[in-house]
Amino acid sequence: MLRLAAYLAASALYLASAAGVLAADVTDIRVVGDEARTRMVVELTGEPRFHILKLDAPYRLVVDLPETAFEAEAAKRQALGLVADYRFGQIAPGKGRIVLDLAGPVAVEKSYLLPSVGDQPGRLVLDLVPTSRETFLKDVGQEATRADRAQAAPKLASLGKGDRLGQSAAGKPVVVIDPGHGGIDSGARSSDGLFEKDITLRFSKALAEALAKSGKTRPVLTREEDIFLSLRERVEFARARGAALFISVHADTVPQDYVRGATVYTLSEEASDVLAARLAARENRADVLAGLAIEDQPDEVANILFDLARRETRNLSMRFASDLVADLGAAMTLNKKPRRGASFRVLKAPDVPSVLLELGYLSNELDAKLLKSEEWQVRATEAVASSVEKYLALPGIAGR
Ligand SMILES: [Zn+2]
């Protein structure tokens, strides 16, 4: 029964597909109607091929498009009727996506594309009506799950090329730097419209540069542009490279705007406090936000050797996290409680010591200002880089 539920949750179905040109330019997205019937109208140029997927847990509808320029304004979106929220953006190179969070199970009564005529834009129209949970789940079939996976597979393959062992060809330990969020998942947003995904990418690139400059390690970024990566892809990226260290970079918002300063998180079954638990829960939603079917990974086979490796990895992660906090104090403002633990999915590689570095909180005015400052970034990346190098130079660490 449990297995069936997990299977259903992980499945999706292609409902519609229309042939047409390959690129689109979305100029506006509107939602009209009420709980009895909700219509989404996507104004676009061209006649793009589109696919609709249904996803469960939570109820979502995914509209996949080819290479798409989104000119619609995210800030102007309004949820209505059966659509609780929606977002759009790039999900992979050449793939645009709109994800609808549904207020409940829906049926897609109609979906069609009206080509543009004269100076009138084309329209992609979805008509949604309420349905039962059973009916919704019936449409959630196996075929599209495979399609969903097939989309993810080539991306992973291309990411996986490179060094496969703990050290690069040049014998330097590999440090995987993971700029949080990206593409359709913008992450947090500051009051003046700064996106977390841009801040994390900028910082990560600067950190990689700082590490490359001194040449003691080999830094690699999980993403170098504004693209979406699932949490699992980030973890697998680090594992495939045999990383000696994985650092996921974030700058989130929290409801308490007085909370500020850098925080270093490690993986822990039990969150160290409410703030850490909430943050992990939000971070773990990245895949859901992007309209991916969440595959609940079964726990790896119980294996004593595996358990030992995991315990060693956890000890190393904690060691590095403590060192990092100690080293950062001089260069960055630290959070009142700078070392925390929570169940972040992105930290779950069993064999790569991993930490999540919250640079600061975009919800705090002072932090947001610092995160934009070039001078702060130089100071902060140099401090992180030297801490990383110090840790990897410890006897027996990098050459595991
Ligand atoms: Zn984040």
Coordinates of C-alpha atoms and ligand atoms in Angstrom, one line a residue:
M1 CA 0.0 0.0 0.0
L2 CA 2.8 2.3 1.0
R3 CA 4.7 1.4 -2.1
L4 CA 1.6 2.1 -4.2
A5 CA 1.3 5.5 -2.7
A6 CA 4.9 6.3 -3.4
Y7 CA 4.5 5.1 -6.9
L8 CA 1.5 7.2 -7.5
A9 CA 3.2 10.2 -6.0
A10 CA 6.1 9.8 -8.4
S11 CA 4.1 9.5 -11.6
A12 CA 2.9 11.9 -14.1
L13 CA 1.2 11.9 -17.5
Y14 CA 1.4 13.7 -20.7
L15 CA -2.1 15.0 -21.4
A16 CA -1.7 17.1 -24.4
S17 CA 0.7 17.8 -27.2
A18 CA 0.4 20.1 -30.1
A19 CA 2.9 20.2 -33.0
G20 CA 4.5 23.4 -33.9
V21 CA 7.6 25.5 -34.0
L22 CA 10.3 25.1 -31.4
A23 CA 10.7 28.4 -29.7
A24 CA 8.3 30.6 -27.8
D25 CA 8.2 34.0 -26.2
V26 CA 5.8 34.2 -23.3
T27 CA 4.6 37.8 -22.9
D28 CA 1.9 37.4 -20.3
I29 CA 0.2 34.9 -18.1
R30 CA -3.3 35.4 -16.6
V31 CA -5.5 33.4 -14.4
V32 CA -9.3 34.0 -14.5
G33 CA -12.3 32.3 -13.0
D34 CA -13.1 30.8 -9.7
E35 CA -13.1 27.5 -7.8
A36 CA -15.8 26.0 -10.1
R37 CA -13.7 26.7 -13.3
T38 CA -10.3 28.3 -13.6
R39 CA -8.7 29.4 -16.9
M40 CA -5.0 30.1 -17.4
V41 CA -4.2 32.1 -20.5
V42 CA -0.5 32.2 -21.6
E43 CA 0.1 34.8 -24.2
L44 CA 2.9 33.9 -26.5
T45 CA 4.5 34.3 -29.9
G46 CA 4.9 31.3 -32.2
E47 CA 3.2 27.9 -32.0
P48 CA 5.3 26.0 -29.5
R49 CA 4.9 22.3 -28.8
F50 CA 3.6 21.9 -25.3
H51 CA 3.1 19.1 -22.9
I52 CA 1.0 19.0 -19.7
L53 CA 1.9 16.8 -16.8
K54 CA 0.0 16.1 -13.7
L55 CA 1.9 15.6 -10.5
D56 CA 0.8 14.5 -7.1
A57 CA 1.9 15.2 -3.5
P58 CA 1.3 18.1 -3.7
Y59 CA -1.2 18.5 -6.6
R60 CA 0.6 20.3 -9.5
L61 CA 0.2 20.8 -13.2
V62 CA 3.3 21.3 -15.3
V63 CA 3.3 22.9 -18.7
D64 CA 6.5 22.1 -20.6
L65 CA 7.5 24.3 -23.4
P66 CA 10.6 24.4 -25.7
E67 CA 13.2 27.1 -25.4
T68 CA 11.2 30.0 -24.0
A69 CA 11.9 33.6 -23.2
F70 CA 9.6 34.6 -20.3
E71 CA 8.8 38.2 -20.4
A72 CA 5.7 37.9 -18.2
E73 CA 6.3 39.6 -14.9
A74 CA 6.6 37.1 -12.0
A75 CA 5.8 39.9 -9.5
K76 CA 2.4 40.5 -11.2
R77 CA 1.1 37.0 -11.0
Q78 CA -2.0 36.4 -9.0
A79 CA -3.4 33.1 -7.9
L80 CA -7.1 32.5 -8.3
G81 CA -9.7 29.7 -8.0
L82 CA -8.1 26.3 -8.5
V83 CA -4.6 27.8 -9.0
A84 CA -3.0 28.4 -5.6
D85 CA 0.2 29.7 -7.1
Y86 CA 2.4 29.4 -10.2
R87 CA 5.9 30.1 -11.4
F88 CA 7.7 29.9 -14.7
G89 CA 11.2 29.8 -16.0
Q90 CA 13.9 27.7 -17.6
I91 CA 14.2 24.1 -16.3
A92 CA 17.0 23.0 -18.5
P93 CA 18.8 24.3 -21.6
G94 CA 16.1 24.5 -24.3
K95 CA 13.2 23.8 -22.0
G96 CA 10.8 26.3 -20.5
R97 CA 8.3 25.4 -17.9
I98 CA 5.2 26.7 -16.1
V99 CA 4.3 25.0 -12.8
L100 CA 0.9 25.5 -11.3
D101 CA 0.3 24.7 -7.6
L102 CA -3.2 23.5 -7.4
A103 CA -5.7 24.1 -4.7
G104 CA -6.9 20.5 -5.1
P105 CA -7.3 17.8 -7.7
V106 CA -8.3 19.2 -11.1
A107 CA -9.2 17.9 -14.5
V108 CA -7.9 19.7 -17.6
E109 CA -11.2 20.1 -19.4
K110 CA -9.6 21.8 -22.4
S111 CA -6.1 22.8 -23.5
Y112 CA -5.4 24.4 -26.8
L113 CA -3.2 26.8 -28.6
L114 CA -4.6 29.7 -30.6
P115 CA -1.9 30.9 -33.1
S116 CA -1.2 34.6 -33.3
V117 CA -3.1 36.5 -35.9
G118 CA -1.7 39.8 -37.1
D119 CA -0.4 41.7 -34.1
Q120 CA -2.5 39.7 -31.7
P121 CA -0.4 37.3 -29.7
G122 CA -1.0 33.6 -29.7
R123 CA -2.7 32.1 -26.7
L124 CA -2.2 28.8 -24.8
V125 CA -5.4 28.2 -22.9
L126 CA -6.0 25.7 -20.1
D127 CA -9.4 25.2 -18.6
L128 CA -9.4 23.5 -15.2
V129 CA -12.3 22.1 -13.3
P130 CA -12.4 20.3 -9.9
T131 CA -12.3 16.6 -9.8
S132 CA -11.9 13.8 -7.3
R133 CA -8.6 12.7 -5.9
E134 CA -9.2 9.3 -7.5
T135 CA -9.7 10.7 -11.0
F136 CA -6.7 12.9 -10.7
L137 CA -4.5 10.0 -9.7
K138 CA -5.9 7.9 -12.5
D139 CA -4.3 10.3 -15.0
V140 CA -1.0 10.1 -13.2
G141 CA 0.4 7.3 -15.3
Q142 CA 3.6 5.5 -15.8
E143 CA 4.5 6.7 -19.3
A144 CA 5.2 10.2 -18.5
T145 CA 7.2 9.3 -15.4
R146 CA 9.6 7.8 -17.8
A147 CA 9.5 10.9 -20.0
D148 CA 10.2 12.9 -16.9
R149 CA 13.2 10.8 -16.1
A150 CA 14.4 10.7 -19.6
Q151 CA 14.6 14.5 -19.5
A152 CA 16.7 14.4 -16.4
A153 CA 19.1 11.7 -17.5
P154 CA 21.1 13.3 -20.3
K155 CA 21.7 16.3 -18.1
L156 CA 23.2 14.1 -15.4
A157 CA 25.3 12.3 -17.9
S158 CA 26.8 15.5 -19.2
L159 CA 27.4 16.7 -15.6
G160 CA 29.1 13.5 -14.7
K161 CA 32.0 13.7 -17.0
G162 CA 35.3 14.6 -15.5
D163 CA 37.2 13.2 -12.6
R164 CA 35.8 10.2 -11.0
L165 CA 38.1 9.8 -8.1
G166 CA 38.7 11.9 -4.9
Q167 CA 41.4 13.9 -6.6
S168 CA 41.6 15.5 -10.0
A169 CA 44.1 14.5 -12.6
A170 CA 46.5 17.1 -11.2
G171 CA 46.2 15.4 -7.8
K172 CA 44.3 18.3 -6.2
P173 CA 41.3 17.7 -4.1
V174 CA 38.0 18.5 -5.9
V175 CA 35.8 21.1 -4.1
V176 CA 32.3 21.2 -5.5
I177 CA 30.6 24.5 -5.0
D178 CA 26.9 24.5 -5.4
P179 CA 25.1 27.8 -6.1
G180 CA 21.7 27.3 -4.6
H181 CA 18.5 27.5 -6.7
G182 CA 18.5 28.5 -10.4
G183 CA 16.3 28.6 -13.5
I184 CA 12.6 28.3 -12.6
D185 CA 13.5 28.1 -8.9
S186 CA 14.6 31.7 -8.0
G187 CA 14.9 30.9 -4.3
A188 CA 14.4 33.8 -1.9
R189 CA 13.9 37.4 -2.9
S190 CA 14.9 40.5 -1.2
S191 CA 12.6 43.4 -0.7
D192 CA 14.3 45.3 -3.5
G193 CA 13.9 42.4 -6.0
L194 CA 17.3 40.6 -5.6
F195 CA 17.0 36.9 -6.3
E196 CA 18.8 34.4 -4.2
K197 CA 19.7 32.3 -7.3
D198 CA 21.7 35.3 -8.7
I199 CA 23.5 36.0 -5.4
T200 CA 24.5 32.4 -4.8
L201 CA 25.9 32.1 -8.4
R202 CA 27.9 35.3 -8.1
F203 CA 29.4 34.3 -4.8
S204 CA 30.1 30.8 -5.9
K205 CA 31.9 32.0 -9.0
A206 CA 34.0 34.3 -6.9
L207 CA 34.8 31.5 -4.4
A208 CA 35.8 29.2 -7.2
E209 CA 38.1 32.0 -8.5
A210 CA 39.7 32.5 -5.1
L211 CA 40.3 28.8 -4.8
A212 CA 41.7 28.5 -8.4
K213 CA 44.0 31.4 -7.8
S214 CA 45.9 29.8 -5.0
G215 CA 45.8 26.5 -6.9
K216 CA 45.7 24.1 -3.9
T217 CA 42.4 22.6 -4.8
R218 CA 40.3 22.1 -7.9
P219 CA 37.0 24.0 -7.6
V220 CA 34.0 22.9 -9.7
L221 CA 30.6 24.6 -9.9
T222 CA 27.4 22.5 -10.1
R223 CA 26.0 25.3 -12.4
E224 CA 27.7 28.2 -14.1
E225 CA 24.5 29.8 -15.4
D226 CA 20.9 30.4 -14.5
I227 CA 19.7 26.9 -14.9
F228 CA 17.6 24.6 -12.7
L229 CA 19.2 21.5 -11.1
S230 CA 17.3 19.1 -8.9
L231 CA 18.6 18.5 -5.4
R232 CA 19.5 14.9 -6.4
E233 CA 21.5 16.1 -9.4
R234 CA 23.5 18.4 -7.2
V235 CA 24.3 15.5 -4.8
E236 CA 25.1 13.2 -7.7
F237 CA 27.3 15.8 -9.3
A238 CA 29.5 15.9 -6.2
R239 CA 29.6 12.1 -5.9
A240 CA 30.5 11.6 -9.6
R241 CA 33.4 14.0 -9.3
G242 CA 34.6 12.3 -6.1
A243 CA 34.5 15.6 -4.3
A244 CA 36.5 16.0 -1.2
L245 CA 34.1 18.7 -0.1
F246 CA 30.7 19.9 -1.1
I247 CA 29.5 23.4 -0.3
S248 CA 26.0 24.5 -1.1
V249 CA 25.7 28.3 -1.1
H250 CA 22.5 30.1 -0.1
A251 CA 21.0 33.4 1.1
D252 CA 17.5 32.8 2.2
T253 CA 14.8 34.8 3.8
V254 CA 13.2 34.0 7.2
P255 CA 10.0 35.5 8.7
Q256 CA 12.0 37.2 11.5
D257 CA 13.7 40.2 9.7
Y258 CA 16.1 40.7 12.6
V259 CA 17.8 37.4 12.0
R260 CA 21.0 37.9 10.2
G261 CA 24.6 36.7 9.7
A262 CA 26.3 33.7 8.2
T263 CA 25.2 30.2 9.3
V264 CA 26.8 26.9 8.5
Y265 CA 24.5 23.9 8.3
T266 CA 25.2 20.2 8.3
L267 CA 23.0 17.2 7.8
S268 CA 21.1 16.1 10.9
E269 CA 18.1 13.9 11.3
E270 CA 16.9 16.2 14.0
A271 CA 16.9 19.9 13.3
S272 CA 18.7 21.9 15.9
D273 CA 15.9 24.4 16.1
V274 CA 12.7 25.6 14.5
L275 CA 14.4 28.0 12.2
A276 CA 16.7 25.3 10.9
A277 CA 13.8 22.9 10.4
R278 CA 11.7 25.5 8.5
L279 CA 14.7 26.4 6.3
A280 CA 15.4 22.8 5.4
A281 CA 11.7 22.2 4.7
R282 CA 11.8 25.1 2.3
E283 CA 15.0 24.2 0.6
N284 CA 13.8 20.6 0.2
R285 CA 10.8 22.0 -1.8
A286 CA 13.0 23.1 -4.6
D287 CA 12.2 20.1 -6.7
V288 CA 8.5 20.4 -6.0
L289 CA 8.6 24.0 -7.0
A290 CA 10.2 23.1 -10.3
G291 CA 7.5 20.6 -11.1
L292 CA 9.5 17.4 -10.6
A293 CA 8.0 14.2 -9.4
I294 CA 9.6 13.5 -6.0
E295 CA 11.0 10.1 -5.9
D296 CA 11.3 9.0 -2.4
Q297 CA 14.6 7.4 -2.3
P298 CA 14.5 4.2 -0.4
D299 CA 17.1 4.1 2.3
E300 CA 20.3 2.4 0.9
V301 CA 20.7 -1.2 1.7
A302 CA 21.6 -1.6 5.4
N303 CA 25.2 -2.3 5.2
I304 CA 27.8 -2.0 7.9
L305 CA 30.5 -0.7 5.6
F306 CA 28.1 1.9 4.1
D307 CA 27.1 3.0 7.6
L308 CA 30.7 3.4 8.6
A309 CA 31.3 5.6 5.5
R310 CA 28.3 7.7 6.3
R311 CA 29.3 8.2 9.9
E312 CA 32.8 9.2 8.8
T313 CA 31.4 11.6 6.2
R314 CA 29.2 13.1 8.9
N315 CA 32.1 13.6 11.3
L316 CA 34.1 15.2 8.5
S317 CA 31.2 17.5 7.6
M318 CA 30.9 18.6 11.2
R319 CA 34.6 19.1 11.6
F320 CA 34.8 21.3 8.5
A321 CA 31.6 23.2 9.6
S322 CA 33.1 24.0 13.0
D323 CA 36.4 25.1 11.4
L324 CA 34.6 27.2 8.9
V325 CA 32.6 29.0 11.5
A326 CA 35.7 29.7 13.5
D327 CA 37.6 31.0 10.4
L328 CA 34.7 33.1 9.1
G329 CA 34.3 35.1 12.3
A330 CA 36.9 37.7 11.4
A331 CA 35.7 38.3 7.9
M332 CA 31.9 38.0 8.1
T333 CA 29.1 38.7 10.5
L334 CA 28.0 35.4 11.9
N335 CA 24.5 34.5 13.0
K336 CA 23.9 34.4 16.8
K337 CA 23.9 30.6 16.5
P338 CA 26.2 30.0 13.5
R339 CA 26.3 26.2 13.6
R340 CA 23.0 24.4 13.0
G341 CA 21.8 21.1 11.7
A342 CA 18.7 20.0 9.7
S343 CA 17.6 17.5 7.2
F344 CA 18.7 19.2 4.0
R345 CA 18.3 16.8 1.0
V346 CA 21.2 18.5 -0.8
L347 CA 23.6 17.4 2.0
K348 CA 22.7 13.7 1.7
A349 CA 25.7 12.3 -0.2
P350 CA 26.8 9.4 2.0
D351 CA 30.4 9.7 0.9
V352 CA 31.0 13.4 0.4
P353 CA 31.5 15.7 3.4
S354 CA 28.9 18.4 2.8
V355 CA 27.9 21.7 4.3
L356 CA 25.3 24.4 3.4
L357 CA 26.5 27.9 3.9
E358 CA 23.9 30.6 4.4
L359 CA 25.8 33.7 3.6
G360 CA 23.2 35.8 5.3
Y361 CA 19.5 36.5 5.1
L362 CA 17.9 38.5 2.4
S363 CA 15.1 39.3 4.8
N364 CA 17.5 41.4 6.8
E365 CA 18.2 44.8 5.4
L366 CA 21.9 44.9 6.6
D367 CA 22.6 41.4 5.2
A368 CA 20.9 42.2 1.9
K369 CA 23.1 45.3 1.6
L370 CA 26.3 43.3 2.3
L371 CA 25.3 40.6 -0.1
K372 CA 25.3 43.1 -2.9
S373 CA 28.7 44.6 -1.9
E374 CA 31.7 43.8 -4.0
E375 CA 34.1 44.5 -1.1
W376 CA 32.2 42.2 1.2
Q377 CA 32.2 39.4 -1.4
V378 CA 36.0 39.6 -1.8
R379 CA 36.5 39.4 1.9
A380 CA 34.0 36.6 2.4
T381 CA 35.1 34.4 -0.5
E382 CA 38.8 34.8 0.6
A383 CA 37.9 33.7 4.1
V384 CA 35.9 30.7 2.9
A385 CA 38.6 29.7 0.4
S386 CA 41.4 29.8 3.0
S387 CA 39.3 27.8 5.5
V388 CA 38.6 25.2 2.8
E389 CA 42.3 24.9 2.0
K390 CA 43.2 24.7 5.7
Y391 CA 40.7 21.9 6.2
L392 CA 41.8 19.9 3.1
A393 CA 45.5 20.2 4.1
L394 CA 44.8 18.4 7.4
P395 CA 46.5 15.0 7.4
G396 CA 44.3 12.2 5.9
I397 CA 41.5 14.4 4.8
A398 CA 41.8 15.0 1.0
G399 CA 43.4 11.7 0.1
R400 CA 40.6 9.5 1.6
Ligands
ZN1 ZN 18.2 28.8 -0.5

